[in-house]
Amino acid sequence: LCAKVIGTVHNLCKVFLNWGRTMIIRTSSSGFLHPVPSDITSQAAYQSRRDLMRQLAAGSAGLALAGWGLRDAQAQMARPGQLPPLASVPSKLAGAMVLDKPTPYKDATTYNNFYEFGTDKADPVKRAHTLKTDPWSVEIEGLVKKPARVNLEDLMQWGAMEERIYRLRCVEGWSMVIPWVGYSMADLIRRVEPLPGAKFVEFVTQADPKTMPGLRSSVIDWPYVEGLRMDEAMHPLTLLAFGMYGEVMPKQNGAPLRLVVPWKYGFKSGKSLVKIRFTDKQPVTSWEKSAPQEYGFYSNVNPNVDHPRWSQATERRIGEDGLLAKKRKTLMFNGYEAQVGQLYAGMDLKKFF
């Protein structure tokens, strides 16, 4: 046992020394200009850290970390029992299974922004029962070789279902940790074969006045539209989600399918999708159109660039942090900088907010 502990500590010291030579630590004083590709932690360096964590969990020196892993495994197996189950396997993708404590199901399903059902956080859970999700289909159109209208059942077969535990950061300064179920948006994109001119992907949400009372409001020009650059949409962490907490998606959370882009503010992840359009022009998104001085196209989580109405430096974790508790610091790209930072190398992230 002693030999195992000594060996683990020895490996830890060696890896720490290597990190010092391979990882660049930036502070808020570094400004808003994102690093050039050579400044970004390499995948190999990042992976070495992941490998070390696995080693620690396997030995006596990693008992605490092993406990974290056990908790996450239990979270993956446990179901709330509120909706039909949705089978999946835990993702092995780097960054897809954060170690943060998952938000309680009750909090994640009763504190929501879904303006199609009202602007109060409690409106979606009260009103979304009117949403009709069966039958459901998604129109895939634009600059693709294989445009189609695909029913939900078929669309669910286009990729292998994975559970991914992602952080969710709202621009309003609160956050959650959600175990989603779905597959990478890239699986869908590869299947429909975008044409060379396709540079962006536009996502359109259902807009049915009969079932969505919030459409009577003029806060947004309906339907709700969001968009991503093609490389953002193709990133493996960009998720097409059909469920959460091991069950099908609750209506108030965007049933029957929604987008989840964990390094961007929550409003970038369109809900109840009915159309996915491939285009050569940057889409004008709903919040950009409604308040361009407040919402940019990229909307990456960035603690260094405040929203005019909310500081982005800190956040309150729903289900954990009380209203009077000290807020936790927000991480650059919501903690996914190692995976997605290279997408924005050389960009002024204050200008392209």
Coordinates of C-alpha atoms in Angstrom, one line a residue:
L1 CA 0.0 0.0 0.0
C2 CA 2.8 2.4 0.9
A3 CA 4.6 1.7 -2.3
K4 CA 1.4 2.4 -4.3
V5 CA 0.9 5.8 -2.5
I6 CA 4.5 6.8 -3.0
G7 CA 4.3 5.9 -6.6
T8 CA 1.2 7.9 -7.1
V9 CA 2.7 10.9 -5.4
H10 CA 5.8 10.6 -7.5
N11 CA 3.7 10.6 -10.7
L12 CA 1.8 13.6 -9.4
C13 CA 4.9 15.6 -8.9
K14 CA 6.2 14.8 -12.4
V15 CA 2.9 15.8 -14.0
F16 CA 2.8 19.0 -12.1
L17 CA 6.3 19.9 -13.4
N18 CA 5.2 19.1 -16.9
W19 CA 2.1 21.3 -16.5
G20 CA 4.3 24.2 -15.6
R21 CA 6.0 23.9 -19.0
T22 CA 2.9 23.2 -21.0
M23 CA 0.0 25.1 -19.5
I24 CA -0.4 28.9 -19.6
I25 CA -2.4 30.4 -16.7
R26 CA -4.2 33.7 -17.6
T27 CA -5.9 36.1 -15.2
S28 CA -8.5 38.8 -15.8
S29 CA -5.6 41.2 -16.3
S30 CA -4.8 39.5 -19.6
G31 CA -7.6 41.5 -21.2
F32 CA -10.3 40.5 -23.6
L33 CA -8.2 39.3 -26.5
H34 CA -8.3 35.6 -26.6
P35 CA -4.9 33.8 -27.0
V36 CA -3.5 32.7 -30.3
P37 CA -3.6 28.9 -30.9
S38 CA 0.0 28.4 -29.6
D39 CA -1.1 29.8 -26.2
I40 CA -4.0 27.4 -25.7
T41 CA -3.4 24.3 -23.6
S42 CA -2.8 21.4 -25.9
Q43 CA -5.1 18.4 -25.9
A44 CA -2.2 16.2 -24.8
A45 CA -1.6 18.3 -21.7
Y46 CA -5.2 18.4 -20.9
Q47 CA -5.6 14.7 -21.3
S48 CA -2.6 14.0 -19.0
R49 CA -4.5 15.8 -16.3
R50 CA -7.5 13.6 -16.9
D51 CA -5.4 10.5 -16.9
L52 CA -3.8 11.5 -13.6
M53 CA -7.2 12.0 -12.0
R54 CA -8.1 8.5 -13.0
Q55 CA -4.9 7.2 -11.5
L56 CA -5.6 9.0 -8.2
A57 CA -9.1 7.6 -8.0
A58 CA -7.7 4.1 -8.5
G59 CA -5.3 4.4 -5.5
S60 CA -5.6 5.1 -1.8
A61 CA -4.5 8.7 -2.4
G62 CA -7.6 9.2 -4.6
L63 CA -10.3 8.0 -2.2
A64 CA -12.0 11.4 -2.2
L65 CA -11.9 11.6 -6.0
A66 CA -13.2 8.1 -6.2
G67 CA -16.2 9.2 -4.1
W68 CA -16.9 11.9 -6.6
G69 CA -16.8 9.3 -9.4
L70 CA -19.2 7.1 -7.5
R71 CA -21.6 9.9 -6.9
D72 CA -21.6 10.7 -10.6
A73 CA -22.2 7.1 -11.4
Q74 CA -25.1 7.0 -9.0
A75 CA -26.5 10.2 -10.6
Q76 CA -26.3 8.5 -14.0
M77 CA -28.3 5.5 -12.7
A78 CA -30.9 7.3 -10.6
R79 CA -34.1 8.5 -12.3
P80 CA -36.6 11.0 -10.9
G81 CA -39.5 8.6 -12.1
Q82 CA -41.5 11.5 -13.5
L83 CA -41.3 10.7 -17.2
P84 CA -40.5 7.7 -19.4
P85 CA -36.9 6.6 -19.3
L86 CA -34.4 7.4 -22.0
A87 CA -31.6 4.9 -22.2
S88 CA -28.0 6.2 -22.6
V89 CA -24.4 5.5 -21.7
P90 CA -22.1 7.9 -19.9
S91 CA -20.1 9.9 -22.3
K92 CA -16.3 9.4 -22.6
L93 CA -15.8 12.7 -24.4
A94 CA -13.3 15.1 -22.7
G95 CA -15.3 17.7 -20.7
A96 CA -18.6 16.0 -21.1
M97 CA -18.9 14.7 -17.5
V98 CA -18.2 17.6 -15.1
L99 CA -17.6 16.8 -11.4
D100 CA -20.0 19.4 -10.1
K101 CA -22.9 18.3 -8.0
P102 CA -26.0 17.9 -10.3
T103 CA -28.8 20.3 -9.7
P104 CA -31.8 18.7 -8.0
Y105 CA -34.4 17.6 -10.6
K106 CA -37.1 19.7 -8.9
D107 CA -35.1 22.9 -9.2
A108 CA -34.0 22.2 -12.8
T109 CA -37.7 21.7 -13.9
T110 CA -39.4 24.5 -12.0
Y111 CA -36.9 27.4 -12.5
N112 CA -36.8 28.0 -16.2
N113 CA -36.7 30.6 -19.0
F114 CA -39.0 29.6 -21.8
Y115 CA -40.7 32.8 -22.9
E116 CA -43.2 31.0 -25.1
F117 CA -45.0 30.1 -21.9
G118 CA -44.4 33.4 -20.0
T119 CA -41.5 35.5 -18.6
D120 CA -41.7 34.4 -15.0
K121 CA -39.4 31.5 -14.0
A122 CA -42.4 29.5 -12.7
D123 CA -44.5 30.0 -15.9
P124 CA -43.1 27.1 -18.0
V125 CA -43.8 24.4 -15.4
K126 CA -47.3 25.8 -14.9
R127 CA -48.2 26.2 -18.6
A128 CA -46.0 23.9 -20.7
H129 CA -48.4 21.0 -20.3
T130 CA -50.3 22.4 -23.3
L131 CA -47.3 21.7 -25.6
K132 CA -48.1 18.9 -28.0
T133 CA -45.0 16.9 -28.7
D134 CA -46.5 13.8 -30.4
P135 CA -46.3 13.8 -33.4
W136 CA -43.2 15.9 -33.8
S137 CA -40.9 16.5 -36.8
V138 CA -37.9 18.7 -37.6
E139 CA -37.4 20.3 -41.0
I140 CA -33.8 20.2 -42.1
E141 CA -33.2 22.7 -45.0
G142 CA -30.9 25.1 -46.7
L143 CA -27.4 24.4 -48.0
V144 CA -27.4 20.6 -47.5
K145 CA -27.3 17.7 -49.9
K146 CA -30.0 15.9 -48.0
P147 CA -32.8 18.2 -46.9
A148 CA -35.6 16.4 -45.2
R149 CA -38.5 16.5 -42.8
V150 CA -37.6 13.9 -40.1
N151 CA -40.0 12.6 -37.5
L152 CA -38.8 12.5 -33.9
E153 CA -38.5 8.7 -33.7
D154 CA -36.2 8.6 -36.7
L155 CA -34.1 11.6 -35.5
M156 CA -33.5 9.9 -32.2
Q157 CA -31.7 7.1 -34.1
W158 CA -29.2 9.3 -35.9
G159 CA -26.7 9.1 -33.1
A160 CA -25.8 7.1 -30.0
M161 CA -27.5 8.4 -26.9
E162 CA -25.1 9.6 -24.2
E163 CA -25.5 11.1 -20.8
R164 CA -23.5 14.3 -20.4
I165 CA -23.3 16.3 -17.2
Y166 CA -22.9 19.9 -18.3
R167 CA -22.8 23.2 -16.5
L168 CA -25.6 25.6 -17.6
R169 CA -24.9 29.3 -17.1
C170 CA -27.7 31.9 -17.6
V171 CA -26.8 35.4 -18.6
E172 CA -28.9 36.6 -15.6
G173 CA -26.1 35.4 -13.3
W174 CA -27.4 32.0 -12.1
S175 CA -26.3 28.5 -13.0
M176 CA -27.2 24.8 -12.9
V177 CA -25.6 21.4 -13.5
I178 CA -27.7 19.2 -15.7
P179 CA -27.3 15.5 -16.8
W180 CA -28.6 15.7 -20.4
V181 CA -29.3 12.8 -22.7
G182 CA -28.6 13.1 -26.4
Y183 CA -25.9 13.0 -29.1
S184 CA -23.5 15.4 -30.7
M185 CA -25.0 17.8 -33.2
A186 CA -22.2 16.8 -35.5
D187 CA -23.8 13.4 -36.0
L188 CA -26.8 15.1 -37.6
I189 CA -24.7 17.5 -39.6
R190 CA -22.6 14.8 -41.1
R191 CA -25.7 12.8 -42.0
V192 CA -27.3 15.7 -44.0
E193 CA -24.0 16.6 -45.7
P194 CA -23.8 20.4 -45.8
L195 CA -22.7 22.1 -49.0
P196 CA -19.4 23.9 -49.2
G197 CA -21.2 27.3 -48.8
A198 CA -22.8 26.4 -45.5
K199 CA -21.1 28.5 -42.9
F200 CA -23.8 28.8 -40.2
V201 CA -26.6 26.7 -38.7
E202 CA -29.9 28.3 -37.7
F203 CA -32.2 26.8 -35.1
V204 CA -35.9 27.6 -35.0
T205 CA -38.2 26.9 -32.0
Q206 CA -41.9 25.9 -32.3
A207 CA -44.3 28.9 -32.3
D208 CA -47.8 27.7 -31.8
P209 CA -50.2 30.3 -30.4
K210 CA -52.7 27.6 -29.4
T211 CA -50.4 25.9 -27.0
M212 CA -47.9 28.7 -26.2
P213 CA -49.6 31.6 -24.3
G214 CA -46.3 33.6 -24.1
L215 CA -46.5 34.3 -27.9
R216 CA -49.0 37.0 -27.1
S217 CA -46.1 39.0 -25.7
S218 CA -44.1 41.2 -27.9
V219 CA -40.8 40.8 -26.0
I220 CA -39.5 38.8 -28.9
D221 CA -40.3 38.7 -32.6
W222 CA -41.5 35.0 -32.8
P223 CA -40.5 32.3 -33.6
Y224 CA -37.5 32.2 -31.4
V225 CA -34.3 31.9 -33.6
E226 CA -30.7 31.0 -32.6
G227 CA -27.6 30.2 -34.5
L228 CA -24.1 28.9 -34.4
R229 CA -21.1 29.1 -36.6
M230 CA -20.5 25.8 -38.4
D231 CA -17.4 24.9 -36.4
E232 CA -19.3 25.6 -33.2
A233 CA -22.2 23.4 -34.3
M234 CA -19.7 20.7 -35.3
H235 CA -17.9 20.8 -32.0
P236 CA -18.4 17.4 -30.2
L237 CA -19.6 19.1 -27.0
T238 CA -22.6 20.8 -28.9
L239 CA -25.4 18.5 -28.0
L240 CA -28.8 17.7 -29.5
A241 CA -30.6 16.7 -26.3
F242 CA -33.7 14.6 -26.1
G243 CA -33.8 14.1 -22.4
M244 CA -32.4 14.9 -18.9
Y245 CA -31.9 13.0 -15.7
G246 CA -32.3 9.7 -17.5
E247 CA -35.7 10.5 -18.8
V248 CA -37.3 12.1 -21.8
M249 CA -37.2 15.9 -21.9
P250 CA -39.8 17.7 -19.7
K251 CA -41.9 20.1 -21.7
Q252 CA -40.9 23.1 -19.6
N253 CA -37.2 22.3 -20.4
G254 CA -37.7 22.2 -24.2
A255 CA -39.3 18.9 -25.2
P256 CA -39.1 16.9 -27.2
L257 CA -35.6 18.1 -28.4
R258 CA -33.4 21.1 -27.8
L259 CA -29.9 22.3 -28.3
V260 CA -27.3 22.4 -25.5
V261 CA -24.1 24.5 -26.0
P262 CA -22.4 24.4 -22.6
W263 CA -19.8 27.1 -23.1
K264 CA -22.4 29.7 -24.1
Y265 CA -25.1 31.5 -22.1
G266 CA -28.3 29.4 -21.8
F267 CA -30.4 31.4 -24.3
K268 CA -28.2 30.2 -27.1
S269 CA -29.5 26.7 -26.6
G270 CA -32.8 26.7 -28.5
K271 CA -35.7 24.6 -27.2
S272 CA -38.5 22.6 -28.8
L273 CA -36.8 22.7 -32.2
V274 CA -38.8 22.4 -35.4
K275 CA -36.3 23.7 -38.0
I276 CA -32.6 23.4 -38.6
R277 CA -31.4 25.6 -41.5
F278 CA -27.9 25.6 -43.0
T279 CA -26.9 29.0 -44.5
D280 CA -24.1 31.0 -45.8
K281 CA -25.0 34.1 -43.8
Q282 CA -24.8 34.7 -40.1
P283 CA -28.4 34.4 -38.7
V284 CA -29.9 37.3 -36.9
T285 CA -30.9 35.7 -33.6
S286 CA -33.9 36.7 -31.6
W287 CA -32.2 38.4 -28.7
E288 CA -29.8 40.2 -31.1
K289 CA -32.8 41.5 -33.0
S290 CA -34.6 42.5 -29.8
A291 CA -31.7 44.1 -27.9
P292 CA -28.5 44.2 -30.0
Q293 CA -26.7 46.4 -27.5
E294 CA -27.2 43.7 -24.9
Y295 CA -26.9 40.4 -26.8
G296 CA -24.3 39.4 -29.3
F297 CA -24.3 36.5 -31.8
Y298 CA -21.5 34.6 -30.0
S299 CA -22.7 35.0 -26.3
N300 CA -19.9 32.9 -24.9
V301 CA -19.7 32.8 -21.1
N302 CA -17.1 35.4 -20.3
P303 CA -16.6 36.7 -16.7
N304 CA -14.6 39.6 -18.1
V305 CA -17.4 41.1 -20.2
D306 CA -20.5 42.2 -18.3
H307 CA -24.0 42.4 -19.6
P308 CA -25.4 45.9 -19.2
R309 CA -27.8 44.6 -16.5
W310 CA -25.9 41.8 -14.9
S311 CA -22.3 41.2 -13.9
Q312 CA -20.9 38.1 -15.4
A313 CA -17.9 37.7 -13.0
T314 CA -19.9 35.6 -10.5
E315 CA -23.0 33.3 -10.4
R316 CA -25.5 31.8 -8.0
R317 CA -25.8 28.0 -8.3
I318 CA -29.5 27.1 -8.2
G319 CA -30.3 24.5 -5.5
E320 CA -27.0 25.1 -3.7
D321 CA -26.4 28.8 -3.2
G322 CA -28.9 30.8 -1.3
L323 CA -29.9 34.4 -2.1
L324 CA -27.6 35.7 0.6
A325 CA -24.7 33.3 0.0
K326 CA -21.5 34.5 -1.5
K327 CA -21.6 33.9 -5.2
R328 CA -19.1 31.6 -6.9
K329 CA -16.7 32.8 -9.6
T330 CA -17.7 32.3 -13.2
L331 CA -15.2 30.4 -15.3
M332 CA -14.1 31.4 -18.8
F333 CA -16.2 29.6 -21.4
N334 CA -18.1 28.2 -18.4
G335 CA -15.2 26.0 -17.6
Y336 CA -14.8 24.5 -21.1
E337 CA -11.9 26.7 -22.3
A338 CA -9.6 23.6 -22.7
Q339 CA -12.1 22.2 -25.2
V340 CA -13.4 25.2 -27.1
G341 CA -10.9 28.0 -26.6
Q342 CA -9.2 27.3 -30.0
L343 CA -12.5 28.2 -31.8
Y344 CA -12.0 31.8 -30.9
A345 CA -8.2 32.2 -31.1
G346 CA -7.2 35.7 -32.0
M347 CA -10.7 37.1 -31.6
D348 CA -11.5 40.2 -29.5
L349 CA -14.1 38.7 -27.2
K350 CA -15.3 42.1 -26.0
K351 CA -16.1 43.1 -29.5
F352 CA -17.5 39.8 -30.6
F353 CA -19.6 39.2 -27.4

